[in-house]
C-alpha cells in the first residue's frame, strides 16, 4: 500500500481510493469528420508505452471523484508529481532524465525519485 | 429563475417511511458498552453543486452556514451540516421535512446562476458512532487515518469503509458520523456490529426526531 497526493483533496490518500485511467493529454481531433482514418484510429486506440516517464490520467474514485494527472516512472513505479486537469506536467522525460543523471552523479546508491506535490 | 421541475418528496404528513435498517432490532452487549451506534434516520440529504464563489453568498443567506471551501471541512450550524465533498460539491444534511423548503429558497436565491441541487435523502442514511472505543472500530474499518492528530473535529472524508465506501465525519471528541449508501446500509451495520463486538457495541435503531412530520413504520424484528 502506498499513498497518492490528490491535487483536489490536497492531501495524500490511500492508493485503494484511486483508479488509473490510461494515458493523459490525448487531444480529440478538432474536426473529427475531417480527420483521416489513421489519425482517428490513433486517437481512439493507440497509446504510448514508454520505458520511463509517463503522464497518466487517474481518478480519485472513492473520494472527491475528480480526474487528475500523474507523472509516473514506469520502471520504478515512482510517482514524480500529480497535477490538476488542464495543467501541464512539471516533470517530463527530458527534465527527469537530467535530474536522474544528476542524482546518479551525486550518489552511488540506487536512487529513487520521490513524488512531490505541486 | 431557471426552469426546473420541483416536487415535495413528502407531500402528506404521516405517510409511512421506512429506514434502510428497519429490519434490524436493537442489540445491547451483556457487559460494559464502550461503543454506541444509532441510526439518525429520515433526515433530508441534499447534494449542492456549483462554483463556490457563486454559491457561498446564497448558502450563507438561506442556511446561515458558511460554505466550506477548504477540502475535507464540515460545518455544523443550527440549520444542519454542510460538508465539502469535492471542489464543486457539498453535502447538506438538514432536519426531516426541511429539505424541500430550503431547496426552494436556495433556488430562488441562486436565480439563474449555474448550479444543481439534488435530494438524495432516499439513497443514503446517517449512522452515529460514539464512545471511547469508536475510534478503534473505525480503525478496523477504513484505510483513512482517523487518529485525532490527522482527523480533528469538523473534518469529513469520503473513503473506503469495510469493502464499501462511506462518508466519515468527526462531530465530537468521541462522536463520529457515517453516511452510508442505502443499498450498503445493512452490510455496513452488520460490519460495525461485528467490529464493535469486542468493545461491547450498543446499537439502537432509527431514532425519529421529535420534529419529524412523518411516522416511521414500526416493523422491527430480530435478524440473527
Ligand atoms: Zn481527491
mmCIF file of N, CA and C in Angstrom, chain A residues 35-118:
data_model
loop_
_atom_site.group_PDB
_atom_site.id
_atom_site.type_symbol
_atom_site.label_atom_id
_atom_site.label_comp_id
_atom_site.label_asym_id
_atom_site.label_seq_id
_atom_site.Cartn_x
_atom_site.Cartn_y
_atom_site.Cartn_z
ATOM 1 N N UNK A 35 -10.835 14.390 -40.058
ATOM 2 C CA UNK A 35 -9.592 13.694 -39.711
ATOM 3 C C UNK A 35 -9.489 12.383 -40.494
ATOM 4 N N UNK A 36 -8.273 11.993 -40.830
ATOM 5 C CA UNK A 36 -8.053 10.768 -41.613
ATOM 6 C C UNK A 36 -8.331 9.550 -40.739
ATOM 7 N N UNK A 37 -8.527 8.396 -41.372
ATOM 8 C CA UNK A 37 -8.756 7.163 -40.625
ATOM 9 C C UNK A 37 -7.580 6.869 -39.704
ATOM 10 N N UNK A 38 -6.385 7.151 -40.201
ATOM 11 C CA UNK A 38 -5.180 6.907 -39.396
ATOM 12 C C UNK A 38 -5.170 7.764 -38.141
ATOM 13 N N UNK A 39 -5.456 9.055 -38.334
ATOM 14 C CA UNK A 39 -5.438 9.981 -37.200
ATOM 15 C C UNK A 39 -6.523 9.621 -36.190
ATOM 16 N N UNK A 40 -7.692 9.254 -36.696
ATOM 17 C CA UNK A 40 -8.806 8.900 -35.817
ATOM 18 C C UNK A 40 -8.508 7.593 -35.083
ATOM 19 N N UNK A 41 -7.923 6.656 -35.817
ATOM 20 C CA UNK A 41 -7.537 5.374 -35.204
ATOM 21 C C UNK A 41 -6.498 5.577 -34.113
ATOM 22 N N UNK A 42 -5.538 6.446 -34.372
ATOM 23 C CA UNK A 42 -4.520 6.757 -33.367
ATOM 24 C C UNK A 42 -5.168 7.339 -32.119
ATOM 25 N N UNK A 43 -6.096 8.261 -32.362
ATOM 26 C CA UNK A 43 -6.769 8.927 -31.242
ATOM 27 C C UNK A 43 -7.549 7.920 -30.400
ATOM 28 N N UNK A 44 -8.255 7.007 -31.079
ATOM 29 C CA UNK A 44 -9.111 6.070 -30.345
ATOM 30 C C UNK A 44 -8.348 4.928 -29.689
ATOM 31 N N UNK A 45 -7.418 4.334 -30.434
ATOM 32 C CA UNK A 45 -6.874 3.051 -29.985
ATOM 33 C C UNK A 45 -5.400 3.016 -29.599
ATOM 34 N N UNK A 46 -4.598 3.929 -30.131
ATOM 35 C CA UNK A 46 -3.157 3.769 -29.918
ATOM 36 C C UNK A 46 -2.632 4.621 -28.773
ATOM 37 N N UNK A 47 -1.885 3.962 -27.893
ATOM 38 C CA UNK A 47 -1.366 4.637 -26.707
ATOM 39 C C UNK A 47 0.137 4.439 -26.614
ATOM 40 N N UNK A 48 0.794 5.380 -25.971
ATOM 41 C CA UNK A 48 2.238 5.262 -25.761
ATOM 42 C C UNK A 48 2.510 4.233 -24.667
ATOM 43 N N UNK A 49 3.643 3.593 -24.764
ATOM 44 C CA UNK A 49 4.028 2.640 -23.725
ATOM 45 C C UNK A 49 5.502 2.859 -23.419
ATOM 46 N N UNK A 50 5.820 4.037 -22.858
ATOM 47 C CA UNK A 50 7.232 4.382 -22.705
ATOM 48 C C UNK A 50 7.903 3.624 -21.564
ATOM 49 N N UNK A 51 9.196 3.499 -21.697
ATOM 50 C CA UNK A 51 10.006 2.977 -20.597
ATOM 51 C C UNK A 51 10.563 4.219 -19.915
ATOM 52 N N UNK A 52 10.021 4.554 -18.761
ATOM 53 C CA UNK A 52 10.444 5.779 -18.082
ATOM 54 C C UNK A 52 9.261 6.668 -17.763
ATOM 55 N N UNK A 53 9.436 7.937 -17.972
ATOM 56 C CA UNK A 53 8.415 8.912 -17.567
ATOM 57 C C UNK A 53 7.162 8.817 -18.431
ATOM 58 N N UNK A 54 6.014 8.724 -17.756
ATOM 59 C CA UNK A 54 4.743 8.592 -18.460
ATOM 60 C C UNK A 54 3.708 9.477 -17.770
ATOM 61 N N UNK A 55 2.879 10.163 -18.559
ATOM 62 C CA UNK A 55 1.822 11.001 -17.986
ATOM 63 C C UNK A 55 0.510 10.240 -18.069
ATOM 64 N N UNK A 56 -0.128 10.083 -16.942
ATOM 65 C CA UNK A 56 -1.350 9.269 -16.888
ATOM 66 C C UNK A 56 -2.526 10.021 -16.283
ATOM 67 N N UNK A 57 -3.707 9.568 -16.684
ATOM 68 C CA UNK A 57 -4.948 10.099 -16.140
ATOM 69 C C UNK A 57 -5.395 9.143 -15.024
ATOM 70 N N UNK A 58 -5.688 9.701 -13.856
ATOM 71 C CA UNK A 58 -6.179 8.892 -12.741
ATOM 72 C C UNK A 58 -7.457 9.526 -12.218
ATOM 73 N N UNK A 59 -8.217 8.743 -11.463
ATOM 74 C CA UNK A 59 -9.413 9.299 -10.854
ATOM 75 C C UNK A 59 -9.422 8.949 -9.362
ATOM 76 N N UNK A 60 -9.789 9.937 -8.544
ATOM 77 C CA UNK A 60 -9.909 9.689 -7.107
ATOM 78 C C UNK A 60 -11.310 9.107 -6.874
ATOM 79 N N UNK A 61 -11.455 7.848 -7.256
ATOM 80 C CA UNK A 61 -12.771 7.206 -7.374
ATOM 81 C C UNK A 61 -13.550 7.175 -6.063
ATOM 82 N N UNK A 62 -12.868 6.817 -4.978
ATOM 83 C CA UNK A 62 -13.541 6.794 -3.669
ATOM 84 C C UNK A 62 -13.011 8.001 -2.905
ATOM 85 N N UNK A 63 -13.521 9.150 -3.226
ATOM 86 C CA UNK A 63 -13.013 10.361 -2.607
ATOM 87 C C UNK A 63 -13.745 11.509 -3.251
ATOM 88 N N UNK A 64 -13.001 12.437 -3.847
ATOM 89 C CA UNK A 64 -13.656 13.585 -4.457
ATOM 90 C C UNK A 64 -14.184 13.260 -5.845
ATOM 91 N N UNK A 65 -13.832 12.097 -6.395
ATOM 92 C CA UNK A 65 -14.266 11.636 -7.724
ATOM 93 C C UNK A 65 -13.833 12.555 -8.860
ATOM 94 N N UNK A 66 -12.724 13.273 -8.637
ATOM 95 C CA UNK A 66 -12.180 14.133 -9.692
ATOM 96 C C UNK A 66 -11.087 13.381 -10.444
ATOM 97 N N UNK A 67 -10.998 13.688 -11.741
ATOM 98 C CA UNK A 67 -9.902 13.166 -12.547
ATOM 99 C C UNK A 67 -8.714 14.104 -12.398
ATOM 100 N N UNK A 68 -7.517 13.568 -12.437
ATOM 101 C CA UNK A 68 -6.316 14.398 -12.389
ATOM 102 C C UNK A 68 -5.185 13.640 -13.077
ATOM 103 N N UNK A 69 -4.018 14.248 -13.164
ATOM 104 C CA UNK A 69 -2.895 13.629 -13.879
ATOM 105 C C UNK A 69 -1.781 13.212 -12.927
ATOM 106 N N UNK A 70 -1.113 12.138 -13.315
ATOM 107 C CA UNK A 70 0.046 11.674 -12.565
ATOM 108 C C UNK A 70 1.201 11.488 -13.550
ATOM 109 N N UNK A 71 2.367 11.983 -13.199
ATOM 110 C CA UNK A 71 3.574 11.674 -13.957
ATOM 111 C C UNK A 71 4.273 10.561 -13.192
ATOM 112 N N UNK A 72 4.482 9.444 -13.891
ATOM 113 C CA UNK A 72 4.958 8.244 -13.202
ATOM 114 C C UNK A 72 6.114 7.633 -13.983
ATOM 115 N N UNK A 73 7.049 7.045 -13.275
ATOM 116 C CA UNK A 73 8.153 6.350 -13.931
ATOM 117 C C UNK A 73 7.769 4.885 -14.059
ATOM 118 N N UNK A 74 7.640 4.397 -15.296
ATOM 119 C CA UNK A 74 7.154 3.021 -15.498
ATOM 120 C C UNK A 74 8.205 1.974 -15.120
ATOM 121 N N UNK A 75 9.449 2.393 -14.875
ATOM 122 C CA UNK A 75 10.477 1.426 -14.467
ATOM 123 C C UNK A 75 10.437 1.199 -12.963
ATOM 124 N N UNK A 76 10.317 2.299 -12.217
ATOM 125 C CA UNK A 76 10.384 2.178 -10.758
ATOM 126 C C UNK A 76 9.007 2.314 -10.109
ATOM 127 N N UNK A 77 7.979 2.672 -10.908
ATOM 128 C CA UNK A 77 6.628 2.965 -10.415
ATOM 129 C C UNK A 77 6.591 4.214 -9.542
ATOM 130 N N UNK A 78 7.687 4.937 -9.483
ATOM 131 C CA UNK A 78 7.712 6.143 -8.651
ATOM 132 C C UNK A 78 6.801 7.207 -9.247
ATOM 133 N N UNK A 79 5.986 7.814 -8.391
ATOM 134 C CA UNK A 79 5.134 8.924 -8.826
ATOM 135 C C UNK A 79 5.953 10.197 -8.689
ATOM 136 N N UNK A 80 6.167 10.879 -9.807
ATOM 137 C CA UNK A 80 7.022 12.056 -9.799
ATOM 138 C C UNK A 80 6.253 13.316 -9.448
ATOM 139 N N UNK A 81 4.972 13.345 -9.818
ATOM 140 C CA UNK A 81 4.138 14.509 -9.486
ATOM 141 C C UNK A 81 2.681 14.173 -9.801
ATOM 142 N N UNK A 82 1.775 14.927 -9.193
ATOM 143 C CA UNK A 82 0.363 14.849 -9.576
ATOM 144 C C UNK A 82 -0.087 16.275 -9.828
ATOM 145 N N UNK A 83 -0.972 16.465 -10.789
ATOM 146 C CA UNK A 83 -1.432 17.821 -11.101
ATOM 147 C C UNK A 83 -2.849 17.776 -11.643
ATOM 148 N N UNK A 84 -3.517 18.933 -11.540
ATOM 149 C CA UNK A 84 -4.937 19.022 -11.888
ATOM 150 C C UNK A 84 -5.181 18.917 -13.381
ATOM 151 N N UNK A 85 -6.434 18.675 -13.727
ATOM 152 C CA UNK A 85 -6.848 18.680 -15.122
ATOM 153 C C UNK A 85 -6.590 20.058 -15.714
ATOM 154 N N UNK A 86 -6.186 20.081 -16.964
ATOM 155 C CA UNK A 86 -5.958 21.352 -17.640
ATOM 156 C C UNK A 86 -4.569 21.918 -17.411
ATOM 157 N N UNK A 87 -3.831 21.332 -16.454
ATOM 158 C CA UNK A 87 -2.477 21.811 -16.191
ATOM 159 C C UNK A 87 -1.468 20.983 -16.985
ATOM 160 N N UNK A 88 -0.295 21.542 -17.153
ATOM 161 C CA UNK A 88 0.761 20.842 -17.877
ATOM 162 C C UNK A 88 1.746 20.218 -16.893
ATOM 163 N N UNK A 89 2.350 19.089 -17.268
ATOM 164 C CA UNK A 89 3.288 18.435 -16.342
ATOM 165 C C UNK A 89 4.519 19.290 -16.073
ATOM 166 N N UNK A 90 5.003 19.228 -14.848
ATOM 167 C CA UNK A 90 6.227 19.940 -14.498
ATOM 168 C C UNK A 90 7.443 19.061 -14.742
ATOM 169 N N UNK A 91 7.203 17.746 -14.723
ATOM 170 C CA UNK A 91 8.284 16.782 -14.968
ATOM 171 C C UNK A 91 8.003 16.083 -16.293
ATOM 172 N N UNK A 92 8.945 16.114 -17.205
ATOM 173 C CA UNK A 92 8.791 15.403 -18.481
ATOM 174 C C UNK A 92 9.967 14.455 -18.648
ATOM 175 N N UNK A 93 9.925 13.640 -19.698
ATOM 176 C CA UNK A 93 11.005 12.671 -19.947
ATOM 177 C C UNK A 93 12.355 13.386 -19.967
ATOM 178 N N UNK A 94 12.391 14.582 -20.589
ATOM 179 C CA UNK A 94 13.659 15.310 -20.719
ATOM 180 C C UNK A 94 14.158 15.793 -19.362
ATOM 181 N N UNK A 95 13.283 16.466 -18.603
ATOM 182 C CA UNK A 95 13.734 17.010 -17.319
ATOM 183 C C UNK A 95 14.059 15.898 -16.327
ATOM 184 N N UNK A 96 13.288 14.807 -16.378
ATOM 185 C CA UNK A 96 13.520 13.706 -15.440
ATOM 186 C C UNK A 96 14.857 13.055 -15.711
ATOM 187 N N UNK A 97 15.200 12.903 -16.995
ATOM 188 C CA UNK A 97 16.478 12.280 -17.331
ATOM 189 C C UNK A 97 17.629 13.106 -16.793
ATOM 190 N N UNK A 98 17.506 14.422 -16.931
ATOM 191 C CA UNK A 98 18.554 15.299 -16.425
ATOM 192 C C UNK A 98 18.678 15.174 -14.915
ATOM 193 N N UNK A 99 17.522 15.158 -14.245
ATOM 194 C CA UNK A 99 17.511 15.050 -12.785
ATOM 195 C C UNK A 99 18.119 13.732 -12.345
ATOM 196 N N UNK A 100 17.782 12.680 -13.107
ATOM 197 C CA UNK A 100 18.289 11.355 -12.781
ATOM 198 C C UNK A 100 19.813 11.300 -12.893
ATOM 199 N N UNK A 101 20.330 11.855 -13.989
ATOM 200 C CA UNK A 101 21.784 11.868 -14.199
ATOM 201 C C UNK A 101 22.466 12.591 -13.056
ATOM 202 N N UNK A 102 21.791 13.672 -12.632
ATOM 203 C CA UNK A 102 22.308 14.463 -11.549
ATOM 204 C C UNK A 102 22.403 13.628 -10.277
ATOM 205 N N UNK A 103 21.341 12.873 -10.003
ATOM 206 C CA UNK A 103 21.302 12.041 -8.809
ATOM 207 C C UNK A 103 22.369 10.949 -8.895
ATOM 208 N N UNK A 104 22.461 10.332 -10.085
ATOM 209 C CA UNK A 104 23.438 9.255 -10.277
ATOM 210 C C UNK A 104 24.854 9.753 -10.035
ATOM 211 N N UNK A 105 25.095 10.987 -10.485
ATOM 212 C CA UNK A 105 26.428 11.554 -10.322
ATOM 213 C C UNK A 105 26.755 11.764 -8.850
ATOM 214 N N UNK A 106 25.722 12.172 -8.094
ATOM 215 C CA UNK A 106 25.937 12.516 -6.689
ATOM 216 C C UNK A 106 25.946 11.321 -5.757
ATOM 217 N N UNK A 107 25.166 10.299 -6.070
ATOM 218 C CA UNK A 107 25.120 9.144 -5.166
ATOM 219 C C UNK A 107 25.448 7.859 -5.911
ATOM 220 N N UNK A 108 26.062 6.974 -5.206
ATOM 221 C CA UNK A 108 26.357 5.686 -5.820
ATOM 222 C C UNK A 108 25.225 4.699 -5.566
ATOM 223 N N UNK A 109 24.391 5.006 -4.584
ATOM 224 C CA UNK A 109 23.248 4.125 -4.266
ATOM 225 C C UNK A 109 22.230 4.166 -5.392
ATOM 226 N N UNK A 110 21.315 3.206 -5.379
ATOM 227 C CA UNK A 110 20.222 3.255 -6.346
ATOM 228 C C UNK A 110 19.234 4.295 -5.840
ATOM 229 N N UNK A 111 19.178 5.397 -6.562
ATOM 230 C CA UNK A 111 18.322 6.491 -6.112
ATOM 231 C C UNK A 111 16.929 6.352 -6.698
ATOM 232 N N UNK A 112 15.918 6.600 -5.896
ATOM 233 C CA UNK A 112 14.546 6.646 -6.411
ATOM 234 C C UNK A 112 14.056 8.078 -6.297
ATOM 235 N N UNK A 113 13.303 8.472 -7.285
ATOM 236 C CA UNK A 113 12.777 9.838 -7.273
ATOM 237 C C UNK A 113 11.485 9.825 -6.486
ATOM 238 N N UNK A 114 11.404 10.709 -5.538
ATOM 239 C CA UNK A 114 10.209 10.779 -4.705
ATOM 240 C C UNK A 114 9.166 11.710 -5.302
ATOM 241 N N UNK A 115 7.902 11.339 -5.135
ATOM 242 C CA UNK A 115 6.814 12.197 -5.616
ATOM 243 C C UNK A 115 6.709 13.450 -4.778
ATOM 244 N N UNK A 116 6.570 14.562 -5.415
ATOM 245 C CA UNK A 116 6.380 15.808 -4.673
ATOM 246 C C UNK A 116 5.100 16.497 -5.121
ATOM 247 N N UNK A 117 4.282 16.918 -4.163
ATOM 248 C CA UNK A 117 3.067 17.629 -4.545
ATOM 249 C C UNK A 117 3.412 18.974 -5.159
ATOM 250 N N UNK A 118 2.642 19.327 -6.168
ATOM 251 C CA UNK A 118 2.929 20.615 -6.817
ATOM 252 C C UNK A 118 2.388 21.735 -5.963
#
